[in-house]
Amino acid sequence: MILILKPDIETDSEEYLQLMEYLRNLPNITIRIHEEKGAQQVLTEVYLVGDTASLSMEEMAHLPGVERVVRVSEEYRVLGRHKDDNRPTSFEYNGIHFGQDNLNIFAGLCAVDTPEHVEEMMAALKREGLQCTRMGAYKPRTSPYTFQGHGKACLPYVFELAGKYDIRVVAMEVTHESHVEEIHEALERTGHPTGVMLQIGTRNTQNFELLKKVGRQQEFPVLLKRGFGITLEESLNAAEYLASEGNRRVVFGLRGMKTNMGDPHRNFVDFAHVPVVKRLTRMPVCVDPSHSVGSRDAAPDGLLDVFHVTAQGVIAGANMILVDFHPHPAKALVDGPQALLLDELPLFLEDVRIAREAYERRVAAGKRHQQRR
Ligand code: PEP
Ligand code: MN
Protein backbone atom coordinates (compact mmCIF):
# COMPACT_ATOMS: atom_id res chain seq x y z
CA MET A 1 0.00 0.00 0.00
CA ILE A 2 1.26 3.47 -0.83
CA LEU A 3 0.18 6.59 1.04
CA ILE A 4 0.68 9.65 -1.10
CA LEU A 5 1.06 12.62 1.21
CA LYS A 6 -0.01 16.21 0.60
CA PRO A 7 2.49 17.98 -1.66
CA ASP A 8 5.34 19.78 0.12
CA ILE A 9 4.46 18.31 3.51
CA GLU A 10 7.13 19.24 6.07
CA THR A 11 8.74 16.37 7.96
CA ASP A 12 8.63 18.37 11.19
CA SER A 13 4.96 19.33 10.83
CA GLU A 14 2.44 18.15 13.41
CA GLU A 15 0.45 16.09 10.89
CA TYR A 16 3.56 14.33 9.53
CA LEU A 17 4.74 13.44 13.03
CA GLN A 18 1.28 12.17 14.01
CA LEU A 19 1.08 10.07 10.87
CA MET A 20 4.50 8.50 11.45
CA GLU A 21 3.64 7.77 15.06
CA TYR A 22 0.49 5.96 13.94
CA LEU A 23 2.22 4.00 11.17
CA ARG A 24 5.14 2.90 13.34
CA ASN A 25 2.70 1.29 15.74
CA LEU A 26 0.97 -0.83 13.08
CA PRO A 27 1.76 -4.51 13.69
CA ASN A 28 3.84 -6.41 11.06
CA ILE A 29 4.21 -3.41 8.81
CA THR A 30 7.45 -1.80 7.80
CA ILE A 31 7.52 1.66 6.31
CA ARG A 32 9.73 3.08 3.63
CA ILE A 33 9.62 6.73 2.69
CA HIS A 34 10.33 8.07 -0.75
CA GLU A 35 10.63 11.73 -1.65
CA GLU A 36 10.21 12.76 -5.26
CA LYS A 37 11.59 16.24 -5.87
CA GLY A 38 9.80 17.64 -8.91
CA ALA A 39 10.30 21.04 -10.51
CA GLN A 40 7.30 22.51 -8.71
CA GLN A 41 6.84 20.45 -5.57
CA VAL A 42 8.12 17.66 -3.38
CA LEU A 43 5.93 14.57 -3.30
CA THR A 44 6.33 12.23 -0.37
CA GLU A 45 5.17 8.65 -0.65
CA VAL A 46 5.07 6.19 2.21
CA TYR A 47 5.34 2.54 1.27
CA LEU A 48 3.75 0.14 3.70
CA VAL A 49 5.16 -3.34 3.31
CA GLY A 50 4.07 -6.51 5.08
CA ASP A 51 0.67 -7.42 6.41
CA THR A 52 -1.28 -4.67 4.63
CA ALA A 53 -4.31 -6.79 3.68
CA SER A 54 -6.01 -5.95 6.97
CA LEU A 55 -5.60 -2.19 6.56
CA SER A 56 -8.61 -0.24 5.36
CA MET A 57 -8.02 2.10 2.42
CA GLU A 58 -10.77 4.35 3.78
CA GLU A 59 -9.16 4.66 7.20
CA MET A 60 -5.68 5.22 5.81
CA ALA A 61 -6.99 7.96 3.51
CA HIS A 62 -8.24 9.87 6.56
CA LEU A 63 -4.93 9.84 8.43
CA PRO A 64 -3.28 13.23 8.91
CA GLY A 65 -1.21 14.42 5.95
CA VAL A 66 -2.48 11.73 3.57
CA GLU A 67 -3.85 12.84 0.24
CA ARG A 68 -4.43 9.52 -1.50
CA VAL A 69 -3.98 5.81 -1.00
CA VAL A 70 -2.98 3.28 -3.67
CA ARG A 71 -3.23 -0.42 -3.05
CA VAL A 72 -0.42 -2.06 -4.96
CA SER A 73 -0.25 -5.57 -6.25
CA GLU A 74 2.72 -7.64 -5.18
CA GLU A 75 4.55 -6.98 -8.42
CA TYR A 76 6.50 -3.90 -9.41
CA ARG A 77 5.44 -2.03 -6.30
CA VAL A 78 7.37 1.13 -7.02
CA LEU A 79 7.49 1.26 -10.82
CA GLY A 80 4.25 -0.56 -11.57
CA ARG A 81 0.95 0.96 -12.61
CA HIS A 82 -1.65 0.07 -10.05
CA LYS A 83 -5.40 0.58 -9.92
CA ASP A 84 -6.32 4.28 -9.45
CA ASP A 85 -2.61 5.07 -9.63
CA ASN A 86 -1.92 8.42 -11.19
CA ARG A 87 1.63 8.90 -9.98
CA PRO A 88 3.89 10.51 -12.60
CA THR A 89 5.14 8.56 -15.60
CA SER A 90 8.02 10.95 -16.28
CA PHE A 91 11.07 12.62 -14.82
CA GLU A 92 13.45 15.42 -15.75
CA TYR A 93 17.20 15.05 -15.96
CA ASN A 94 19.65 17.78 -16.91
CA GLY A 95 16.93 19.72 -18.70
CA ILE A 96 15.59 16.74 -20.68
CA HIS A 97 12.12 15.29 -20.11
CA PHE A 98 11.86 11.50 -19.99
CA GLY A 99 8.31 10.24 -19.98
CA GLN A 100 5.79 7.84 -21.41
CA ASP A 101 4.48 10.86 -23.29
CA ASN A 102 7.50 11.94 -25.38
CA LEU A 103 10.39 10.63 -27.45
CA ASN A 104 14.16 11.17 -27.08
CA ILE A 105 16.73 10.02 -29.60
CA PHE A 106 20.12 8.76 -28.41
CA ALA A 107 22.19 8.30 -31.55
CA GLY A 108 25.90 7.75 -31.06
CA LEU A 109 28.87 5.43 -30.93
CA CYS A 110 28.45 1.89 -29.68
CA ALA A 111 31.99 2.23 -28.33
CA VAL A 112 34.19 5.28 -27.97
CA ASP A 113 37.34 4.71 -30.05
CA THR A 114 39.02 8.04 -30.89
CA PRO A 115 38.38 11.65 -29.82
CA GLU A 116 38.08 12.54 -33.53
CA HIS A 117 35.21 10.09 -34.04
CA VAL A 118 33.49 11.29 -30.89
CA GLU A 119 33.75 14.87 -32.13
CA GLU A 120 32.48 14.05 -35.63
CA MET A 121 29.54 12.24 -34.07
CA MET A 122 28.67 15.04 -31.66
CA ALA A 123 28.97 17.70 -34.38
CA ALA A 124 26.51 15.74 -36.54
CA LEU A 125 24.05 15.54 -33.62
CA LYS A 126 24.30 19.27 -33.02
CA ARG A 127 23.64 19.99 -36.71
CA GLU A 128 20.38 18.07 -36.36
CA GLY A 129 19.45 19.69 -33.04
CA LEU A 130 19.80 16.50 -30.98
CA GLN A 131 20.76 16.77 -27.31
CA CYS A 132 21.34 13.17 -26.31
CA THR A 133 23.81 10.53 -27.41
CA ARG A 134 25.19 7.09 -26.62
CA MET A 135 28.92 6.56 -25.97
CA GLY A 136 30.19 3.22 -24.68
CA ALA A 137 33.32 3.41 -22.53
CA TYR A 138 32.99 0.09 -20.70
CA LYS A 139 32.14 -2.65 -23.17
CA PRO A 140 31.03 -6.13 -22.10
CA ARG A 141 32.46 -8.34 -24.86
CA THR A 142 31.85 -11.96 -25.71
CA SER A 143 35.55 -12.63 -26.18
CA PRO A 144 38.19 -11.54 -23.66
CA TYR A 145 40.56 -10.93 -26.60
CA THR A 146 38.51 -8.17 -28.23
CA PHE A 147 38.53 -4.44 -27.46
CA GLN A 148 37.01 -3.89 -24.01
CA GLY A 149 36.43 -0.13 -24.26
CA HIS A 150 38.71 2.71 -23.20
CA GLY A 151 37.11 2.87 -19.75
CA LYS A 152 37.76 5.91 -17.62
CA ALA A 153 40.59 7.16 -19.85
CA CYS A 154 38.11 8.44 -22.45
CA LEU A 155 35.62 10.02 -20.08
CA PRO A 156 37.18 13.52 -19.90
CA TYR A 157 37.17 14.07 -23.65
CA VAL A 158 33.76 12.48 -24.12
CA PHE A 159 32.24 14.80 -21.52
CA GLU A 160 34.08 17.90 -22.72
CA LEU A 161 33.08 17.30 -26.33
CA ALA A 162 29.49 16.68 -25.22
CA GLY A 163 29.54 20.07 -23.52
CA LYS A 164 31.06 21.71 -26.58
CA TYR A 165 28.20 20.44 -28.78
CA ASP A 166 25.35 21.06 -26.29
CA ILE A 167 24.73 17.40 -25.60
CA ARG A 168 22.87 17.17 -22.32
CA VAL A 169 22.70 13.42 -21.71
CA VAL A 170 25.15 10.66 -22.65
CA ALA A 171 23.92 7.07 -22.25
CA MET A 172 26.85 4.98 -21.07
CA GLU A 173 26.91 1.36 -20.00
CA VAL A 174 28.42 0.43 -16.64
CA THR A 175 29.30 -3.14 -15.77
CA HIS A 176 30.67 -2.53 -12.28
CA GLU A 177 29.86 -0.12 -9.47
CA SER A 178 33.36 1.39 -9.70
CA HIS A 179 32.41 2.72 -13.15
CA VAL A 180 29.70 4.88 -11.57
CA GLU A 181 32.30 6.44 -9.31
CA GLU A 182 34.67 6.99 -12.25
CA ILE A 183 31.91 8.73 -14.21
CA HIS A 184 31.04 10.87 -11.21
CA GLU A 185 34.70 11.89 -10.76
CA ALA A 186 35.24 12.65 -14.44
CA LEU A 187 32.13 14.86 -14.49
CA GLU A 188 33.40 16.68 -11.39
CA ARG A 189 36.83 17.20 -12.88
CA THR A 190 35.50 18.48 -16.18
CA GLY A 191 32.97 20.79 -14.50
CA HIS A 192 29.77 18.91 -15.40
CA PRO A 193 29.62 19.85 -19.09
CA THR A 194 26.92 17.19 -19.65
CA GLY A 195 24.84 14.55 -17.87
CA VAL A 196 25.02 10.75 -17.96
CA MET A 197 22.32 8.11 -18.10
CA LEU A 198 23.83 4.90 -16.74
CA GLN A 199 23.04 1.92 -18.91
CA ILE A 200 22.80 -1.59 -17.55
CA GLY A 201 23.24 -3.96 -20.43
CA THR A 202 21.40 -7.13 -21.27
CA ARG A 203 24.21 -9.26 -19.86
CA ASN A 204 23.74 -7.64 -16.46
CA THR A 205 19.96 -7.33 -16.25
CA GLN A 206 19.91 -9.77 -13.35
CA ASN A 207 23.20 -8.74 -11.74
CA PHE A 208 21.32 -7.96 -8.56
CA GLU A 209 24.27 -6.57 -6.62
CA LEU A 210 25.02 -4.13 -9.46
CA LEU A 211 21.33 -3.19 -9.61
CA LYS A 212 21.29 -2.49 -5.89
CA LYS A 213 24.40 -0.34 -6.07
CA VAL A 214 23.13 1.64 -9.06
CA GLY A 215 19.70 1.90 -7.40
CA ARG A 216 21.21 3.41 -4.26
CA GLN A 217 22.69 6.38 -6.08
CA GLN A 218 20.33 9.15 -7.11
CA GLU A 219 22.74 11.23 -9.17
CA PHE A 220 22.19 9.47 -12.49
CA PRO A 221 19.06 8.05 -14.13
CA VAL A 222 19.32 4.51 -15.45
CA LEU A 223 18.51 2.77 -18.72
CA LEU A 224 17.96 -0.88 -17.91
CA LYS A 225 18.04 -3.22 -20.90
CA ARG A 226 15.76 -6.23 -20.98
CA GLY A 227 17.60 -9.49 -20.34
CA PHE A 228 18.06 -11.32 -23.65
CA GLY A 229 17.08 -14.74 -22.37
CA ILE A 230 14.63 -14.16 -19.54
CA THR A 231 10.95 -13.35 -19.35
CA LEU A 232 9.63 -9.82 -19.47
CA GLU A 233 8.42 -10.25 -15.91
CA GLU A 234 11.93 -11.09 -14.75
CA SER A 235 13.35 -8.03 -16.48
CA LEU A 236 10.68 -5.77 -14.99
CA ASN A 237 11.51 -7.14 -11.56
CA ALA A 238 15.14 -6.23 -12.26
CA ALA A 239 14.00 -2.63 -12.85
CA GLU A 240 12.15 -2.81 -9.57
CA TYR A 241 15.46 -3.60 -7.84
CA LEU A 242 16.73 -0.18 -8.91
CA ALA A 243 13.58 1.56 -7.75
CA SER A 244 13.21 -0.29 -4.47
CA GLU A 245 16.70 0.91 -3.54
CA GLY A 246 15.62 4.50 -4.15
CA ASN A 247 16.33 5.34 -7.80
CA ARG A 248 13.11 5.41 -9.74
CA ARG A 249 14.40 7.45 -12.67
CA VAL A 250 14.51 4.31 -14.76
CA VAL A 251 13.95 3.84 -18.50
CA PHE A 252 13.29 0.30 -19.69
CA GLY A 253 15.07 -0.79 -22.88
CA LEU A 254 13.91 -3.41 -25.39
CA ARG A 255 16.77 -4.77 -27.49
CA GLY A 256 15.57 -8.08 -28.88
CA MET A 257 15.73 -11.64 -27.57
CA LYS A 258 18.49 -14.13 -28.19
CA THR A 259 17.09 -16.99 -30.26
CA ASN A 260 17.89 -18.19 -33.75
CA MET A 261 14.14 -17.96 -34.50
CA GLY A 262 14.86 -14.27 -35.11
CA ASP A 263 17.51 -14.97 -37.78
CA PRO A 264 18.70 -13.28 -39.87
CA HIS A 265 18.40 -10.51 -37.30
CA ARG A 266 20.96 -10.59 -34.50
CA ASN A 267 18.12 -10.82 -31.99
CA PHE A 268 14.41 -11.45 -32.28
CA VAL A 269 12.85 -8.00 -32.29
CA ASP A 270 10.48 -7.57 -29.35
CA PHE A 271 9.13 -4.07 -29.93
CA ALA A 272 5.53 -5.31 -29.75
CA HIS A 273 6.21 -5.16 -26.01
CA VAL A 274 6.49 -1.34 -26.01
CA PRO A 275 2.80 -0.81 -25.11
CA VAL A 276 2.88 -3.77 -22.75
CA VAL A 277 5.67 -2.27 -20.63
CA LYS A 278 3.86 1.08 -20.65
CA ARG A 279 0.71 -0.64 -19.39
CA LEU A 280 2.40 -2.66 -16.66
CA THR A 281 4.74 0.07 -15.41
CA ARG A 282 5.20 3.84 -15.37
CA MET A 283 8.63 3.66 -17.00
CA PRO A 284 9.41 5.35 -20.32
CA VAL A 285 10.28 2.63 -22.85
CA CYS A 286 13.38 2.66 -25.04
CA VAL A 287 13.98 0.61 -28.17
CA ASP A 288 17.44 -0.33 -29.44
CA PRO A 289 17.08 -1.18 -33.15
CA SER A 290 20.86 -1.59 -33.64
CA HIS A 291 21.42 -4.41 -31.17
CA SER A 292 18.14 -6.00 -32.24
CA VAL A 293 18.88 -6.11 -35.97
CA GLY A 294 22.67 -6.21 -35.91
CA SER A 295 23.27 -5.48 -39.59
CA ARG A 296 22.87 -2.92 -42.37
CA ASP A 297 20.67 -5.16 -44.47
CA ALA A 298 18.02 -3.33 -46.46
CA ALA A 299 14.54 -4.30 -47.62
CA PRO A 300 13.60 -4.15 -51.34
CA ASP A 301 11.91 -0.80 -50.63
CA GLY A 302 15.36 0.67 -50.01
CA LEU A 303 15.02 1.19 -46.27
CA LEU A 304 17.41 -0.54 -43.89
CA ASP A 305 15.97 -3.11 -41.47
CA VAL A 306 17.23 -0.82 -38.66
CA PHE A 307 14.93 1.92 -40.00
CA HIS A 308 11.95 -0.43 -40.30
CA VAL A 309 12.38 -1.78 -36.82
CA THR A 310 12.86 1.70 -35.33
CA ALA A 311 9.62 2.80 -36.96
CA GLN A 312 7.83 -0.23 -35.53
CA GLY A 313 8.94 0.75 -32.01
CA VAL A 314 8.04 4.40 -32.49
CA ILE A 315 4.63 3.74 -34.05
CA ALA A 316 3.88 1.62 -30.98
CA GLY A 317 4.69 4.56 -28.66
CA ALA A 318 8.39 4.12 -27.76
CA ASN A 319 9.83 6.98 -25.70
CA MET A 320 13.51 6.65 -26.46
CA ILE A 321 15.65 5.28 -29.27
CA LEU A 322 19.19 4.07 -28.66
CA VAL A 323 20.88 3.70 -32.02
CA ASP A 324 24.44 3.08 -33.22
CA PHE A 325 26.00 5.53 -35.67
CA HIS A 326 29.64 5.81 -36.67
CA PRO A 327 31.48 8.30 -38.90
CA HIS A 328 33.59 5.46 -40.35
CA PRO A 329 31.99 2.10 -39.51
CA ALA A 330 34.85 0.18 -41.12
CA LYS A 331 37.13 1.62 -38.45
CA ALA A 332 34.73 1.00 -35.53
CA LEU A 333 36.17 -1.25 -32.84
CA VAL A 334 32.77 -2.61 -31.80
CA ASP A 335 29.61 -3.32 -33.83
CA GLY A 336 30.68 -1.51 -37.02
CA PRO A 337 28.47 -3.74 -39.23
CA GLN A 338 25.27 -2.44 -37.63
CA ALA A 339 26.23 1.26 -37.45
CA LEU A 340 24.37 3.85 -39.47
CA LEU A 341 26.39 6.48 -41.33
CA LEU A 342 26.40 10.14 -40.36
CA ASP A 343 24.88 11.14 -43.68
CA GLU A 344 21.98 8.77 -42.94
CA LEU A 345 21.10 10.73 -39.80
CA PRO A 346 18.74 13.28 -41.48
CA LEU A 347 16.74 10.51 -43.18
CA PHE A 348 16.68 8.48 -39.97
CA LEU A 349 15.24 11.49 -38.10
CA GLU A 350 12.66 12.15 -40.82
CA ASP A 351 11.58 8.52 -40.71
CA VAL A 352 11.26 8.70 -36.91
CA ARG A 353 9.17 11.88 -37.20
CA ILE A 354 6.81 10.17 -39.66
CA ALA A 355 6.40 7.20 -37.32
CA ARG A 356 5.89 9.40 -34.26
CA GLU A 357 3.25 11.47 -36.05
CA ALA A 358 1.52 8.26 -37.08
CA TYR A 359 1.59 7.10 -33.45
CA GLU A 360 0.07 10.40 -32.27
CA ARG A 361 -2.65 10.21 -34.91
CA ARG A 362 -3.42 6.62 -33.93
CA VAL A 363 -3.82 7.64 -30.29
CA ALA A 364 -6.05 10.60 -31.25
CA ALA A 365 -8.20 8.33 -33.44
CA GLY A 366 -8.52 5.87 -30.56
CA LYS A 367 -9.70 8.64 -28.22
CA ARG A 368 -12.18 9.97 -30.78
CA HIS A 369 -13.78 6.59 -31.24
CA GLN A 370 -13.89 5.95 -27.51
CA GLN A 371 -15.78 9.22 -26.96
CA ARG A 372 -18.41 8.18 -29.51
CA ARG A 373 -19.10 4.92 -27.75
C1 PEP B 1 25.01 -1.63 -26.04
O1 PEP B 1 23.99 -0.92 -26.05
O2 PEP B 1 26.12 -1.20 -26.35
C2 PEP B 1 24.89 -3.04 -25.67
C3 PEP B 1 25.96 -3.79 -25.42
O3 PEP B 1 23.62 -3.44 -25.66
P1 PEP B 1 22.99 -4.80 -25.05
O4 PEP B 1 23.34 -4.78 -23.58
O5 PEP B 1 21.54 -4.63 -25.32
O6 PEP B 1 23.62 -5.94 -25.79
MN1 MN C 1 27.15 -2.78 -29.35
PDB file of C-alpha atoms in Angstrom, residues 1 26-29 50-57 59-60 71:
ATOM      1  CA  MET A   1       0.000   0.000   0.000  1.00  0.00           C
ATOM      2  CA  LEU A  26       0.971  -0.832  13.078  1.00  0.00           C
ATOM      3  CA  PRO A  27       1.763  -4.507  13.688  1.00  0.00           C
ATOM      4  CA  ASN A  28       3.844  -6.406  11.062  1.00  0.00           C
ATOM      5  CA  ILE A  29       4.213  -3.409   8.805  1.00  0.00           C
ATOM      6  CA  GLY A  50       4.073  -6.514   5.080  1.00  0.00           C
ATOM      7  CA  ASP A  51       0.673  -7.416   6.406  1.00  0.00           C
ATOM      8  CA  THR A  52      -1.282  -4.675   4.635  1.00  0.00           C
ATOM      9  CA  ALA A  53      -4.312  -6.787   3.680  1.00  0.00           C
ATOM     10  CA  SER A  54      -6.006  -5.948   6.972  1.00  0.00           C
ATOM     11  CA  LEU A  55      -5.603  -2.191   6.556  1.00  0.00           C
ATOM     12  CA  SER A  56      -8.612  -0.239   5.361  1.00  0.00           C
ATOM     13  CA  MET A  57      -8.018   2.102   2.418  1.00  0.00           C
ATOM     14  CA  GLU A  59      -9.162   4.657   7.201  1.00  0.00           C
ATOM     15  CA  MET A  60      -5.676   5.219   5.814  1.00  0.00           C
ATOM     16  CA  ARG A  71      -3.234  -0.418  -3.051  1.00  0.00           C
TER      17      ARG A  71
END
